[in-house]
PDB file of C-alpha atoms in Angstrom:
ATOM      1  CA  MET A  20      27.401  23.561  32.155  1.00 47.00           C
ATOM      2  CA  LYS A  21      31.169  23.437  32.584  1.00 43.00           C
ATOM      3  CA  LEU A  22      32.834  20.024  32.318  1.00 45.00           C
ATOM      4  CA  SER A  23      35.992  20.052  34.408  1.00 39.00           C
ATOM      5  CA  ALA A  24      38.846  17.641  33.774  1.00 36.00           C
ATOM      6  CA  LEU A  25      38.404  14.279  35.500  1.00 34.00           C
ATOM      7  CA  ALA A  26      41.767  12.527  35.401  1.00 29.00           C
ATOM      8  CA  ASN A  27      41.740   8.758  34.779  1.00 30.00           C
ATOM      9  CA  ARG A  28      37.933   8.681  34.549  1.00 36.00           C
ATOM     10  CA  PHE A  29      35.854   7.801  31.526  1.00 46.00           C
ATOM     11  CA  ILE A  30      32.547   9.580  31.152  1.00 50.00           C
ATOM     12  CA  ARG A  31      29.697   9.565  28.674  1.00 53.00           C
ATOM     13  CA  TYR A  32      26.995  12.174  28.715  1.00 55.00           C
ATOM     14  CA  GLY A  33      24.300  13.011  26.184  1.00 59.00           C
ATOM     15  CA  LEU A  34      21.573  15.522  25.436  1.00 63.00           C
ATOM     16  CA  ALA A  35      18.684  15.189  22.988  1.00 59.00           C
ATOM     17  CA  ALA A  36      16.314  17.854  21.753  1.00 56.00           C
ATOM     18  CA  CYS A  37      12.523  17.589  21.781  1.00 47.00           C
ATOM     19  CA  CYS A  38      10.728  19.532  19.094  1.00 48.00           C
ATOM     20  CA  ASN A  39       7.078  20.282  18.305  1.00 43.00           C
ATOM     21  CA  GLN A  40       5.009  22.611  16.170  1.00 44.00           C
ATOM     22  CA  ALA A  41       4.679  25.185  18.947  1.00 38.00           C
ATOM     23  CA  GLY A  42       8.399  25.198  19.762  1.00 39.00           C
ATOM     24  CA  PRO A  43      10.653  23.556  22.342  1.00 37.00           C
ATOM     25  CA  LYS A  44       9.450  22.931  25.867  1.00 36.00           C
ATOM     26  CA  PRO A  45      11.653  22.667  28.961  1.00 32.00           C
ATOM     27  CA  SER A  46      12.190  19.331  30.639  1.00 31.00           C
ATOM     28  CA  ARG A  47      13.172  18.575  34.228  1.00 28.00           C
ATOM     29  CA  ASN A  48      16.437  18.038  36.042  1.00 27.00           C
ATOM     30  CA  ARG A  49      17.928  14.564  36.229  1.00 27.00           C
ATOM     31  CA  GLU A  50      21.011  13.154  37.811  1.00 27.00           C
ATOM     32  CA  VAL A  51      23.553  11.140  35.863  1.00 30.00           C
ATOM     33  CA  PHE A  52      26.291   8.850  37.090  1.00 29.00           C
ATOM     34  CA  ILE A  53      29.883   8.756  35.897  1.00 32.00           C
ATOM     35  CA  PRO A  54      31.706   5.415  35.835  1.00 34.00           C
ATOM     36  CA  SER A  55      35.235   5.683  37.210  1.00 32.00           C
ATOM     37  CA  LYS A  56      37.537   3.973  39.656  1.00 31.00           C
ATOM     38  CA  HIS A  57      35.580   5.810  42.294  1.00 28.00           C
ATOM     39  CA  LEU A  58      32.071   6.743  41.183  1.00 26.00           C
ATOM     40  CA  THR A  59      31.491  10.455  40.988  1.00 26.00           C
ATOM     41  CA  ARG A  60      28.029  11.947  40.716  1.00 26.00           C
ATOM     42  CA  MET A  61      27.166  15.086  38.835  1.00 27.00           C
ATOM     43  CA  SER A  62      23.905  16.851  38.100  1.00 24.00           C
ATOM     44  CA  ALA A  63      22.609  17.434  34.592  1.00 27.00           C
ATOM     45  CA  LEU A  64      21.647  21.007  33.895  1.00 26.00           C
ATOM     46  CA  ILE A  65      18.405  21.220  31.944  1.00 24.00           C
ATOM     47  CA  LEU A  66      18.256  24.402  29.921  1.00 26.00           C
ATOM     48  CA  THR A  67      15.128  26.361  29.109  1.00 23.00           C
ATOM     49  CA  ALA A  68      16.229  27.237  25.572  1.00 25.00           C
ATOM     50  CA  THR A  69      15.223  23.782  24.368  1.00 28.00           C
ATOM     51  CA  SER A  70      13.809  20.664  25.895  1.00 30.00           C
ATOM     52  CA  ILE A  71      16.618  18.195  26.502  1.00 31.00           C
ATOM     53  CA  ILE A  72      17.292  14.885  28.157  1.00 31.00           C
ATOM     54  CA  ALA A  73      20.388  13.524  29.816  1.00 30.00           C
ATOM     55  CA  ALA A  74      21.667  10.005  29.510  1.00 30.00           C
ATOM     56  CA  CYS A  75      24.814   8.483  30.960  1.00 27.00           C
ATOM     57  CA  THR A  76      26.498   5.131  30.305  1.00 26.00           C
ATOM     58  CA  ALA A  77      24.882   2.575  28.043  1.00 29.00           C
ATOM     59  CA  SER A  78      21.328   3.006  29.294  1.00 31.00           C
ATOM     60  CA  PRO A  79      19.177   5.564  31.130  1.00 34.00           C
ATOM     61  CA  GLN A  80      18.536   5.124  34.830  1.00 34.00           C
ATOM     62  CA  PRO A  81      14.981   3.957  35.601  1.00 34.00           C
ATOM     63  CA  ALA A  82      13.160   5.927  38.277  1.00 36.00           C
ATOM     64  CA  GLY A  83      14.114   4.712  41.714  1.00 36.00           C
ATOM     65  CA  GLY A  84      16.697   2.291  40.322  1.00 34.00           C
ATOM     66  CA  HIS A  85      20.453   2.118  40.217  1.00 32.00           C
ATOM     67  CA  PRO A  86      22.571   3.173  37.249  1.00 33.00           C
ATOM     68  CA  GLN A  87      23.850   0.522  34.863  1.00 32.00           C
ATOM     69  CA  ILE A  88      27.525   1.171  34.240  1.00 30.00           C
ATOM     70  CA  ALA A  89      29.213   0.180  31.008  1.00 34.00           C
ATOM     71  CA  ALA A  90      32.967  -0.033  30.505  1.00 32.00           C
ATOM     72  CA  PRO A  91      34.374   2.501  28.023  1.00 34.00           C
ATOM     73  CA  MET A  92      34.906   1.255  24.479  1.00 36.00           C
ATOM     74  CA  LEU A  93      38.270   1.572  22.798  1.00 32.00           C
ATOM     75  CA  PRO A  94      38.416   4.170  20.039  1.00 35.00           C
ATOM     76  CA  ALA A  95      37.948   2.984  16.466  1.00 33.00           C
ATOM     77  CA  SER A  96      40.252   3.948  13.624  1.00 33.00           C
ATOM     78  CA  ALA A  97      37.751   6.523  12.330  1.00 34.00           C
ATOM     79  CA  ASN A  98      39.151  10.054  12.187  1.00 37.00           C
ATOM     80  CA  PRO A  99      37.366  13.298  11.295  1.00 44.00           C
ATOM     81  CA  GLY A 100      36.529  13.155   7.613  1.00 68.00           C
ATOM     82  CA  PHE A 101      34.987  10.479   5.455  1.00 76.00           C
ATOM     83  CA  GLY A 102      35.813   7.634   7.860  1.00 86.00           C
ATOM     84  CA  MET A 103      34.103   9.323  10.800  1.00 90.00           C
ATOM     85  CA  ARG A 104      31.142  10.261   8.602  1.00 94.00           C
ATOM     86  CA  SER A 105      30.768   6.691   7.403  1.00 94.00           C
ATOM     87  CA  HIS A 106      30.830   5.293  10.942  1.00 95.00           C
ATOM     88  CA  LEU A 107      28.204   7.729  12.193  1.00 97.00           C
ATOM     89  CA  LEU A 108      25.907   7.311   9.193  1.00 97.00           C
ATOM     90  CA  GLN A 109      26.132   3.516   9.309  1.00 97.00           C
ATOM     91  CA  ALA A 110      25.423   3.476  13.036  1.00 97.00           C
ATOM     92  CA  HIS A 111      22.272   5.560  12.525  1.00 98.00           C
ATOM     93  CA  ASN A 112      21.028   3.563   9.543  1.00 98.00           C
ATOM     94  CA  ARG A 113      21.640   0.275  11.317  1.00 98.00           C
ATOM     95  CA  GLU A 114      19.231   1.326  14.067  1.00 98.00           C
ATOM     96  CA  ARG A 115      16.720   2.663  11.553  1.00 98.00           C
ATOM     97  CA  ALA A 116      16.747  -0.559   9.540  1.00 98.00           C
ATOM     98  CA  LEU A 117      15.895  -2.583  12.638  1.00 96.00           C
ATOM     99  CA  ILE A 118      12.622  -0.695  13.027  1.00 95.00           C
ATOM    100  CA  GLY A 119      11.779  -0.150   9.351  1.00 96.00           C
ATOM    101  CA  SER A 120      12.716   3.526   8.934  1.00 97.00           C
ATOM    102  CA  ALA A 121      14.290   4.577   5.638  1.00 98.00           C
ATOM    103  CA  PRO A 122      18.052   5.209   5.659  1.00 98.00           C
ATOM    104  CA  LEU A 123      19.349   8.713   6.250  1.00 98.00           C
ATOM    105  CA  HIS A 124      21.472  10.595   3.715  1.00 98.00           C
ATOM    106  CA  TRP A 125      24.481  12.657   4.715  1.00 97.00           C
ATOM    107  CA  ASP A 126      23.999  16.404   4.314  1.00 97.00           C
ATOM    108  CA  LEU A 127      27.033  18.660   4.029  1.00 96.00           C
ATOM    109  CA  GLN A 128      25.191  21.755   5.229  1.00 97.00           C
ATOM    110  CA  LEU A 129      24.037  19.989   8.383  1.00 97.00           C
ATOM    111  CA  GLN A 130      27.603  18.735   8.851  1.00 97.00           C
ATOM    112  CA  ALA A 131      28.982  22.278   8.555  1.00 96.00           C
ATOM    113  CA  GLU A 132      26.510  23.600  11.128  1.00 97.00           C
ATOM    114  CA  ALA A 133      27.208  20.678  13.464  1.00 97.00           C
ATOM    115  CA  GLU A 134      30.939  21.264  13.060  1.00 97.00           C
ATOM    116  CA  ALA A 135      30.641  24.921  13.971  1.00 96.00           C
ATOM    117  CA  TYR A 136      28.634  24.151  17.081  1.00 97.00           C
ATOM    118  CA  ALA A 137      30.834  21.229  18.166  1.00 97.00           C
ATOM    119  CA  GLY A 138      33.814  23.553  17.939  1.00 97.00           C
ATOM    120  CA  LYS A 139      32.043  26.060  20.146  1.00 97.00           C
ATOM    121  CA  LEU A 140      31.304  23.408  22.791  1.00 97.00           C
ATOM    122  CA  ALA A 141      34.917  22.223  22.765  1.00 97.00           C
ATOM    123  CA  ALA A 142      36.258  25.773  22.981  1.00 97.00           C
ATOM    124  CA  THR A 143      33.997  26.880  25.835  1.00 96.00           C
ATOM    125  CA  GLY A 144      33.710  23.624  27.786  1.00 96.00           C
ATOM    126  CA  ARG A 145      29.950  24.078  27.920  1.00 94.00           C
ATOM    127  CA  PHE A 146      27.506  21.269  27.104  1.00 95.00           C
ATOM    128  CA  GLU A 147      24.151  22.586  26.039  1.00 96.00           C
ATOM    129  CA  HIS A 148      21.902  22.662  23.008  1.00 95.00           C
ATOM    130  CA  ALA A 149      22.149  25.283  20.320  1.00 95.00           C
ATOM    131  CA  PRO A 150      19.539  28.036  20.709  1.00 94.00           C
ATOM    132  CA  SER A 151      16.299  27.422  18.848  1.00 91.00           C
ATOM    133  CA  HIS A 152      16.922  30.184  16.289  1.00 90.00           C
ATOM    134  CA  LEU A 153      20.040  28.307  15.119  1.00 88.00           C
ATOM    135  CA  LEU A 154      18.330  24.930  15.031  1.00 93.00           C
ATOM    136  CA  ARG A 155      15.313  26.186  13.061  1.00 88.00           C
ATOM    137  CA  ASP A 156      13.616  22.994  11.788  1.00 91.00           C
ATOM    138  CA  GLN A 157      16.550  20.758  12.756  1.00 97.00           C
ATOM    139  CA  GLY A 158      16.744  18.133  15.467  1.00 97.00           C
ATOM    140  CA  GLU A 159      19.896  17.814  17.545  1.00 98.00           C
ATOM    141  CA  ASN A 160      21.578  15.088  19.580  1.00 98.00           C
ATOM    142  CA  LEU A 161      24.644  15.881  21.677  1.00 97.00           C
ATOM    143  CA  TRP A 162      27.206  13.590  23.289  1.00 97.00           C
ATOM    144  CA  THR A 163      30.413  14.146  25.234  1.00 97.00           C
ATOM    145  CA  GLY A 164      32.939  11.839  26.825  1.00 97.00           C
ATOM    146  CA  THR A 165      36.592  11.377  27.671  1.00 97.00           C
ATOM    147  CA  ARG A 166      38.758  12.312  24.710  1.00 97.00           C
ATOM    148  CA  GLY A 167      39.788   9.341  22.588  1.00 95.00           C
ATOM    149  CA  ALA A 168      38.047   6.755  24.779  1.00 97.00           C
ATOM    150  CA  PHE A 169      34.967   6.108  22.620  1.00 96.00           C
ATOM    151  CA  SER A 170      34.424   5.264  18.966  1.00 95.00           C
ATOM    152  CA  PRO A 171      31.848   7.139  16.860  1.00 95.00           C
ATOM    153  CA  GLY A 172      29.773   3.957  16.766  1.00 95.00           C
ATOM    154  CA  SER A 173      29.756   3.675  20.551  1.00 96.00           C
ATOM    155  CA  MET A 174      28.614   7.284  20.849  1.00 97.00           C
ATOM    156  CA  VAL A 175      25.556   6.554  18.694  1.00 98.00           C
ATOM    157  CA  ALA A 176      25.085   3.270  20.579  1.00 97.00           C
ATOM    158  CA  ASP A 177      24.668   5.294  23.775  1.00 97.00           C
ATOM    159  CA  TRP A 178      21.772   7.137  22.147  1.00 97.00           C
ATOM    160  CA  ALA A 179      20.326   3.923  20.731  1.00 97.00           C
ATOM    161  CA  SER A 180      20.382   2.221  24.131  1.00 97.00           C
ATOM    162  CA  GLY A 181      17.083   3.955  24.830  1.00 96.00           C
ATOM    163  CA  SER A 182      15.451   1.358  22.561  1.00 97.00           C
ATOM    164  CA  ARG A 183      15.086  -0.940  25.563  1.00 97.00           C
ATOM    165  CA  PHE A 184      12.437   1.402  26.939  1.00 97.00           C
ATOM    166  CA  PHE A 185      10.798   2.294  23.617  1.00 97.00           C
ATOM    167  CA  GLN A 186       7.192   1.482  22.798  1.00 96.00           C
ATOM    168  CA  HIS A 187       5.257   2.359  19.651  1.00 95.00           C
ATOM    169  CA  GLY A 188       2.863   5.256  20.081  1.00 95.00           C
ATOM    170  CA  GLU A 189       2.360   8.975  19.677  1.00 96.00           C
ATOM    171  CA  PHE A 190       5.219  11.116  20.926  1.00 97.00           C
ATOM    172  CA  PRO A 191       5.838  11.731  23.812  1.00 97.00           C
ATOM    173  CA  ASN A 192       3.948   8.598  24.952  1.00 97.00           C
ATOM    174  CA  VAL A 193       6.628   6.291  23.593  1.00 97.00           C
ATOM    175  CA  SER A 194       8.449   5.084  26.710  1.00 97.00           C
ATOM    176  CA  ARG A 195       7.597   2.108  28.885  1.00 96.00           C
ATOM    177  CA  THR A 196       8.984   4.062  31.834  1.00 96.00           C
ATOM    178  CA  GLY A 197       6.453   6.840  31.280  1.00 95.00           C
ATOM    179  CA  ASN A 198       9.289   9.340  30.735  1.00 95.00           C
ATOM    180  CA  TRP A 199       9.956  10.317  27.127  1.00 94.00           C
ATOM    181  CA  TRP A 200      13.468  11.518  27.950  1.00 92.00           C
ATOM    182  CA  ASP A 201      14.467   7.880  28.529  1.00 95.00           C
ATOM    183  CA  VAL A 202      14.049   7.308  24.773  1.00 97.00           C
ATOM    184  CA  GLY A 203      14.495  10.797  23.292  1.00 96.00           C
ATOM    185  CA  HIS A 204      17.937  10.186  21.784  1.00 96.00           C
ATOM    186  CA  TYR A 205      16.748   6.942  20.236  1.00 98.00           C
ATOM    187  CA  THR A 206      13.515   8.325  18.795  1.00 98.00           C
ATOM    188  CA  GLN A 207      15.433  11.104  17.035  1.00 98.00           C
ATOM    189  CA  VAL A 208      17.832   8.519  15.588  1.00 98.00           C
ATOM    190  CA  ILE A 209      14.981   6.388  14.155  1.00 98.00           C
ATOM    191  CA  TRP A 210      12.407   9.145  13.458  1.00 98.00           C
ATOM    192  CA  PRO A 211      10.587   8.082  10.248  1.00 97.00           C
ATOM    193  CA  GLU A 212      10.231  11.565   8.716  1.00 97.00           C
ATOM    194  CA  THR A 213      13.882  12.507   9.237  1.00 98.00           C
ATOM    195  CA  GLN A 214      15.763  12.205   5.937  1.00 98.00           C
ATOM    196  CA  LYS A 215      19.100  13.963   6.348  1.00 98.00           C
ATOM    197  CA  LEU A 216      21.949  13.741   8.860  1.00 98.00           C
ATOM    198  CA  GLY A 217      25.067  15.781   9.463  1.00 98.00           C
ATOM    199  CA  CYS A 218      27.449  15.317  12.398  1.00 98.00           C
ATOM    200  CA  ALA A 219      30.806  16.502  13.650  1.00 97.00           C
ATOM    201  CA  ILE A 220      33.169  15.670  16.496  1.00 97.00           C
ATOM    202  CA  SER A 221      35.349  18.332  18.090  1.00 97.00           C
ATOM    203  CA  SER A 222      37.729  17.876  21.014  1.00 97.00           C
ATOM    204  CA  SER A 223      39.075  19.882  23.902  1.00 97.00           C
ATOM    205  CA  SER A 224      42.129  18.753  25.830  1.00 96.00           C
ATOM    206  CA  ASP A 225      39.946  16.413  27.908  1.00 96.00           C
ATOM    207  CA  PHE A 226      36.679  15.714  26.083  1.00 97.00           C
ATOM    208  CA  ASP A 227      35.239  14.762  22.717  1.00 97.00           C
ATOM    209  CA  TYR A 228      32.014  16.503  21.701  1.00 98.00           C
ATOM    210  CA  LEU A 229      29.688  14.936  19.141  1.00 98.00           C
ATOM    211  CA  VAL A 230      26.943  17.042  17.570  1.00 98.00           C
ATOM    212  CA  CYS A 231      24.440  15.473  15.170  1.00 98.00           C
ATOM    213  CA  ARG A 232      21.849  17.541  13.317  1.00 98.00           C
ATOM    214  CA  TYR A 233      18.733  16.027  11.717  1.00 98.00           C
ATOM    215  CA  ALA A 234      16.282  17.323   9.103  1.00 98.00           C
ATOM    216  CA  PRO A 235      13.387  17.363   9.292  1.00 97.00           C
ATOM    217  CA  ALA A 236      13.505  17.315  13.094  1.00 97.00           C
ATOM    218  CA  GLY A 237      12.144  14.369  15.032  1.00 97.00           C
ATOM    219  CA  ASN A 238      10.465  14.113  18.439  1.00 96.00           C
ATOM    220  CA  VAL A 239       7.375  15.991  17.229  1.00 96.00           C
ATOM    221  CA  ILE A 240       4.537  16.128  19.730  1.00 96.00           C
ATOM    222  CA  GLY A 241       1.533  14.108  18.527  1.00 96.00           C
ATOM    223  CA  ALA A 242       3.384  12.255  15.751  1.00 96.00           C
ATOM    224  CA  ARG A 243       3.384   8.473  15.699  1.00 94.00           C
ATOM    225  CA  VAL A 244       6.704   6.685  16.200  1.00 92.00           C
ATOM    226  CA  PRO A 245       7.393   5.038  13.892  1.00 79.00           C
TER     227      PRO A 245
END
């Protein structure tokens, strides 16, 4: 899906992969809302290559409800490199500690693969998951938003906002809304069996693209969370 330039508007938009032993399954289309001076609506393209969810602003939109709009956060001082890595790892492990999952460890190979794919998204302007043959046994969370408007911590916080709908159970029956895609980013962040994390942020002239890769992958059908 092409993301065209939206002058003077701040957007957040995320995708999360769902994995299982038999392979990815497609999800359904959703609509997301973009906070701006004048609200603009866009449709999330759900791709068949992997099952994904879309989330916009600080929390998903409940069925039949109205979107909750959060003001953009100012960028932190973290730049690509160790500072950015530290912010992203800490943000993940903070969420995991709250629910009792062991901390993740940074993996340079996952970082390199995330970096390559983030660069591709920034170069092409497309926002879609990597094909399954590239992900292999990895999980993947994606995020994009207005360049320089969001800190790495706020990007992960967007994913973690799904915790408000989370309930303990066997995946995908882990959402109080009845829709697993309302919590899919969050469940990958806190997935108990995931041990390693590697992320990268790449930017076009208008947007930042965050790619995080996880191993082993989370969101496994039939597994208990957490």
